[in-house]
Amino acid sequence: MSLKSTLKFLYEHPLTKTRPLAAIWRFATWQISSRLFPKPRVMSWIGGTKLWIKRGWTGITGNYYAGLHEVNDMAFLLHLLRPGDVFVDVGANMGTYTVLASGVCGAYSYSFEPIPSTFERLQANVQLNQLEKLTMVTKCAIGGQTGELRFTYREDTTNHVATETEQDVVIVPVKTLDDCVPQTPNLIKIDVEGFETEVLQGAQHYLAHPALKAIIIELNGSGARYGYDEEVIHQKLLDLQFQACTYDPFHRKLQALSHFGNHNTIYCRDLEWINARLKEADQIQVLHHHF
């Protein structure tokens, strides 16, 4: 993230825009200290959880600066899940959503990350929070069929299934959700940089199961690199009785959308059940906010 985009992020983020100078101070002190002491260190996070953090780990540092990097989606997870629920994290990266789901909510997480170096950091965050009994982490990609895929591995949070012209790649195994998740999830998060069509293709059983209440999915146009039309995903989820939504964590309200956004979109079904969960959830504290 450039300096300009980072400052814009801090001035506009819902958790920092009321006190932007405090966020900028966190950013500035981190930039200095992470250069003086470049090794990974532990940061305290939400609800007593912790994360390993290091300069250059974009997703983690965003949570350090702003509390919750993707506040609407992360707060939806925090307000929705309970002990005994099942969460599936496809494209888990270093495990921030997994740590929230299992470390704060007490849900069981099945988490998938294909890049070897990133998977090691996912494992480290699970171990740091002593979540081994509440998680199953798997070093693989999720797709429409079992096999292998070529993946980029030098692009931090935007690693993706490599196209034919990309050469700096690693070969990773691929499994389907229907084959490798033994319990029906209540919530699935999918962040796979354009490969969402294939992930959903391999999850037909769970997509049809009424216990699956919500999907957080990134639809930002990246599917075009593989020839996929994200409008097809949107219509497929509507046909399965999901409604595209965004979440206001401060008022605990879902707002229906007529179309998916340009980043994450929350698809919900059984809105009466979901709204009851959201309303009854314990309050969480993030920075100086309680919601």
XYZ file of C-alpha atoms in Angstrom:
291
model
C 0.000 0.000 0.000
C 1.390 3.418 -0.929
C 1.581 6.208 1.660
C -1.234 8.065 -0.075
C -3.554 5.039 -0.137
C -2.722 4.168 3.487
C -3.575 7.667 4.694
C -6.796 7.592 2.669
C -7.628 4.221 4.245
C -7.090 5.613 7.761
C -9.065 8.818 7.156
C -12.021 6.929 5.682
C -12.084 3.733 7.743
C -15.150 3.572 10.049
C -13.025 2.735 13.106
C -10.366 5.412 12.622
C -12.008 8.347 10.859
C -13.225 9.852 14.156
C -9.655 9.805 15.531
C -7.440 9.799 12.444
C -4.415 11.292 14.205
C -4.278 8.348 16.618
C -4.347 5.942 13.675
C -1.668 7.909 11.846
C 0.467 7.776 14.993
C 0.096 3.973 15.073
C 1.053 3.860 11.416
C 4.077 6.142 11.874
C 5.420 4.378 14.962
C 5.022 1.009 13.234
C 6.923 2.224 10.184
C 9.814 3.264 12.421
C 9.840 0.319 14.833
C 9.403 -2.319 12.109
C 12.497 -0.980 10.374
C 14.536 -0.925 13.566
C 13.293 -4.389 14.642
C 12.335 -6.235 11.442
C 11.657 -9.665 12.923
C 8.030 -10.815 13.406
C 6.469 -9.832 16.709
C 3.165 -10.459 18.484
C 0.363 -7.876 18.500
C -2.639 -7.972 20.829
C -5.937 -8.081 18.977
C -9.679 -8.488 19.463
C -11.094 -10.285 22.492
C -7.727 -11.306 23.892
C -6.504 -12.866 20.641
C -3.064 -12.226 19.161
C -1.461 -12.104 15.718
C 2.059 -12.346 14.407
C 2.912 -9.130 12.596
C 5.792 -8.084 10.378
C 6.496 -5.245 8.009
C 5.061 -6.040 4.584
C 2.298 -8.368 5.785
C -0.465 -6.148 4.397
C -3.544 -7.866 5.783
C -2.127 -8.069 9.303
C -0.808 -4.507 9.398
C -4.206 -3.221 8.257
C -5.694 -4.754 11.390
C -2.956 -3.145 13.492
C -3.689 0.310 12.093
C -7.496 0.132 12.077
C -8.499 -2.580 14.538
C -10.463 -4.564 11.972
C -9.176 -4.186 8.428
C -12.500 -5.224 6.856
C -14.735 -3.994 9.628
C -18.191 -4.625 8.117
C -17.430 -8.213 7.120
C -15.364 -9.080 10.192
C -17.973 -7.594 12.533
C -20.688 -9.568 10.737
C -18.722 -12.741 11.495
C -18.182 -11.698 15.122
C -21.880 -10.950 15.654
C -23.113 -14.045 13.785
C -21.035 -16.984 15.004
C -21.374 -18.873 18.294
C -19.643 -21.863 19.936
C -20.691 -24.998 18.088
C -21.040 -23.232 14.740
C -18.877 -24.160 11.757
C -16.900 -21.628 9.722
C -15.083 -22.319 6.452
C -12.256 -19.973 5.439
C -11.299 -20.396 1.765
C -8.187 -18.389 0.994
C -7.413 -18.006 4.690
C -4.133 -16.168 4.112
C -2.557 -15.690 7.571
C -5.765 -16.521 9.407
C -7.325 -13.285 10.620
C -10.876 -14.487 9.934
C -10.030 -17.897 11.390
C -8.702 -16.316 14.597
C -11.866 -14.218 14.945
C -14.184 -17.166 14.269
C -12.473 -19.638 16.608
C -10.521 -17.418 18.989
C -13.293 -14.901 19.714
C -16.551 -16.646 18.755
C -15.586 -20.207 19.680
C -16.766 -21.657 16.348
C -14.943 -24.536 14.646
C -12.969 -23.421 11.580
C -11.898 -25.316 8.473
C -9.259 -23.102 6.883
C -7.560 -23.515 3.518
C -4.449 -21.731 2.275
C -2.380 -23.038 -0.671
C 0.805 -20.939 -0.529
C 3.416 -22.753 1.623
C 4.962 -19.656 3.254
C 1.549 -18.102 3.973
C 0.245 -21.421 5.312
C 3.111 -21.458 7.826
C 1.954 -18.046 9.103
C -1.631 -19.299 9.297
C -0.434 -22.230 11.400
C 1.637 -19.893 13.569
C -1.401 -17.706 14.323
C -3.503 -20.757 15.172
C -0.775 -21.998 17.524
C -0.253 -18.542 19.027
C -3.914 -18.496 20.069
C -3.939 -22.184 21.119
C -6.731 -22.953 18.665
C -5.558 -26.365 17.503
C -8.675 -28.056 18.942
C -11.018 -25.577 17.243
C -9.449 -25.504 13.787
C -8.411 -27.715 10.933
C -5.951 -25.942 8.644
C -5.152 -27.490 5.264
C -2.409 -26.532 2.804
C -4.364 -26.681 -0.431
C -6.451 -24.676 -2.851
C -10.200 -25.155 -3.138
C -11.727 -25.620 -6.579
C -14.290 -27.412 -8.686
C -12.439 -30.732 -8.788
C -9.461 -32.423 -7.188
C -6.077 -32.082 -8.848
C -3.309 -29.486 -8.958
C -3.031 -25.799 -9.837
C -0.269 -23.308 -10.546
C -0.277 -20.422 -8.043
C 1.636 -17.168 -7.748
C 3.407 -16.872 -4.402
C 5.130 -13.472 -4.237
C 2.047 -11.202 -4.141
C 1.105 -11.234 -0.441
C -2.698 -10.990 -0.071
C -3.299 -11.072 -3.851
C -1.686 -14.415 -4.715
C -3.896 -16.217 -7.213
C -4.246 -19.109 -9.622
C -1.601 -18.379 -12.233
C -2.522 -17.726 -15.840
C -0.589 -19.391 -18.652
C 1.707 -16.376 -19.067
C 2.745 -16.232 -15.382
C 5.908 -18.219 -14.767
C 6.994 -17.504 -11.157
C 4.648 -20.073 -9.624
C 4.263 -22.954 -7.182
C 2.250 -26.127 -7.796
C -0.407 -26.759 -5.132
C -2.986 -29.505 -4.545
C -6.682 -28.739 -5.093
C -9.673 -30.195 -3.248
C -13.401 -29.464 -3.239
C -15.312 -28.211 -0.199
C -17.889 -30.961 -0.562
C -15.102 -33.566 -0.329
C -12.928 -32.177 2.447
C -15.271 -30.408 4.909
C -17.082 -33.057 6.993
C -19.568 -30.670 8.660
C -22.079 -28.299 7.124
C -20.818 -24.731 7.620
C -22.972 -21.909 8.904
C -20.712 -19.299 7.297
C -18.227 -19.489 4.427
C -15.686 -16.798 3.552
C -14.237 -16.967 0.028
C -11.295 -14.761 -0.952
C -9.577 -16.385 -3.931
C -8.785 -13.517 -6.311
C -11.095 -14.463 -9.162
C -11.396 -18.239 -8.683
C -14.733 -17.992 -6.839
C -16.650 -19.720 -9.645
C -14.585 -22.889 -9.195
C -14.864 -22.822 -5.402
C -18.651 -22.684 -5.602
C -18.703 -25.396 -8.259
C -17.079 -27.755 -5.754
C -19.509 -26.846 -2.961
C -22.862 -27.803 -4.499
C -23.933 -29.940 -1.539
C -23.279 -27.285 1.067
C -24.709 -24.460 -1.034
C -28.023 -26.307 -1.080
C -27.972 -27.130 2.654
C -30.240 -24.878 4.771
C -27.688 -24.795 7.630
C -25.457 -22.583 5.460
C -26.760 -19.139 6.336
C -24.225 -16.741 4.827
C -21.292 -16.379 2.447
C -18.753 -13.556 2.501
C -17.309 -13.483 -1.011
C -14.963 -11.137 -2.833
C -16.341 -10.184 -6.250
C -14.153 -7.442 -7.697
C -13.825 -8.346 -11.364
C -10.832 -10.647 -10.915
C -12.788 -13.579 -12.335
C -12.383 -12.067 -15.802
C -8.737 -13.187 -15.883
C -10.048 -16.771 -16.059
C -12.994 -16.001 -18.314
C -15.575 -16.102 -15.511
C -18.558 -13.766 -15.292
C -19.284 -12.736 -11.701
C -22.857 -11.880 -12.672
C -23.360 -15.637 -13.019
C -22.215 -16.127 -9.400
C -24.600 -13.412 -8.238
C -27.559 -14.978 -10.032
C -26.645 -18.464 -8.822
C -26.691 -17.298 -5.202
C -29.986 -15.474 -5.716
C -31.445 -18.689 -7.145
C -30.348 -20.441 -3.936
C -32.377 -17.887 -1.920
C -29.409 -15.760 -0.832
C -29.728 -11.972 -0.702
C -26.786 -9.684 -1.394
C -26.203 -7.467 1.656
C -23.855 -5.107 3.396
C -23.623 -4.902 7.189
C -23.656 -1.895 9.501
C -22.053 -3.208 12.708
C -22.717 -0.040 14.695
C -26.498 -0.440 14.312
C -26.388 -4.232 13.733
C -28.380 -3.900 10.539
C -28.150 -5.696 7.230
C -28.892 -3.579 4.191
C -30.094 -5.365 1.064
C -28.180 -4.657 -2.141
C -29.495 -4.949 -5.679
C -26.035 -5.962 -6.884
C -22.694 -7.090 -5.496
C -20.085 -4.470 -4.604
C -16.505 -4.068 -5.824
C -14.934 -5.821 -2.833
C -16.585 -8.220 -0.364
C -20.325 -8.862 -0.503
C -22.262 -10.725 2.192
C -24.899 -13.119 0.835
C -27.498 -14.097 3.441
C -30.483 -16.419 3.582
C -32.929 -17.069 6.421
C -32.754 -13.407 7.344
C -35.010 -13.815 10.369
C -32.537 -16.271 11.911
C -29.531 -14.137 10.999
C -31.019 -10.899 12.318
C -31.859 -12.563 15.629
C -28.257 -13.740 15.937
C -26.871 -10.310 15.108
C -29.151 -8.569 17.592
C -28.363 -10.964 20.455
C -24.582 -11.071 20.029
C -22.295 -9.889 22.801
C -20.770 -6.469 22.339
C -17.212 -6.315 21.069
C -14.565 -3.665 21.679
C -12.277 -2.514 18.891
C -9.966 0.448 19.593
C -12.276 3.017 21.242
C -15.471 1.600 19.705
C -17.998 -0.776 21.243
C -20.571 -2.417 18.960
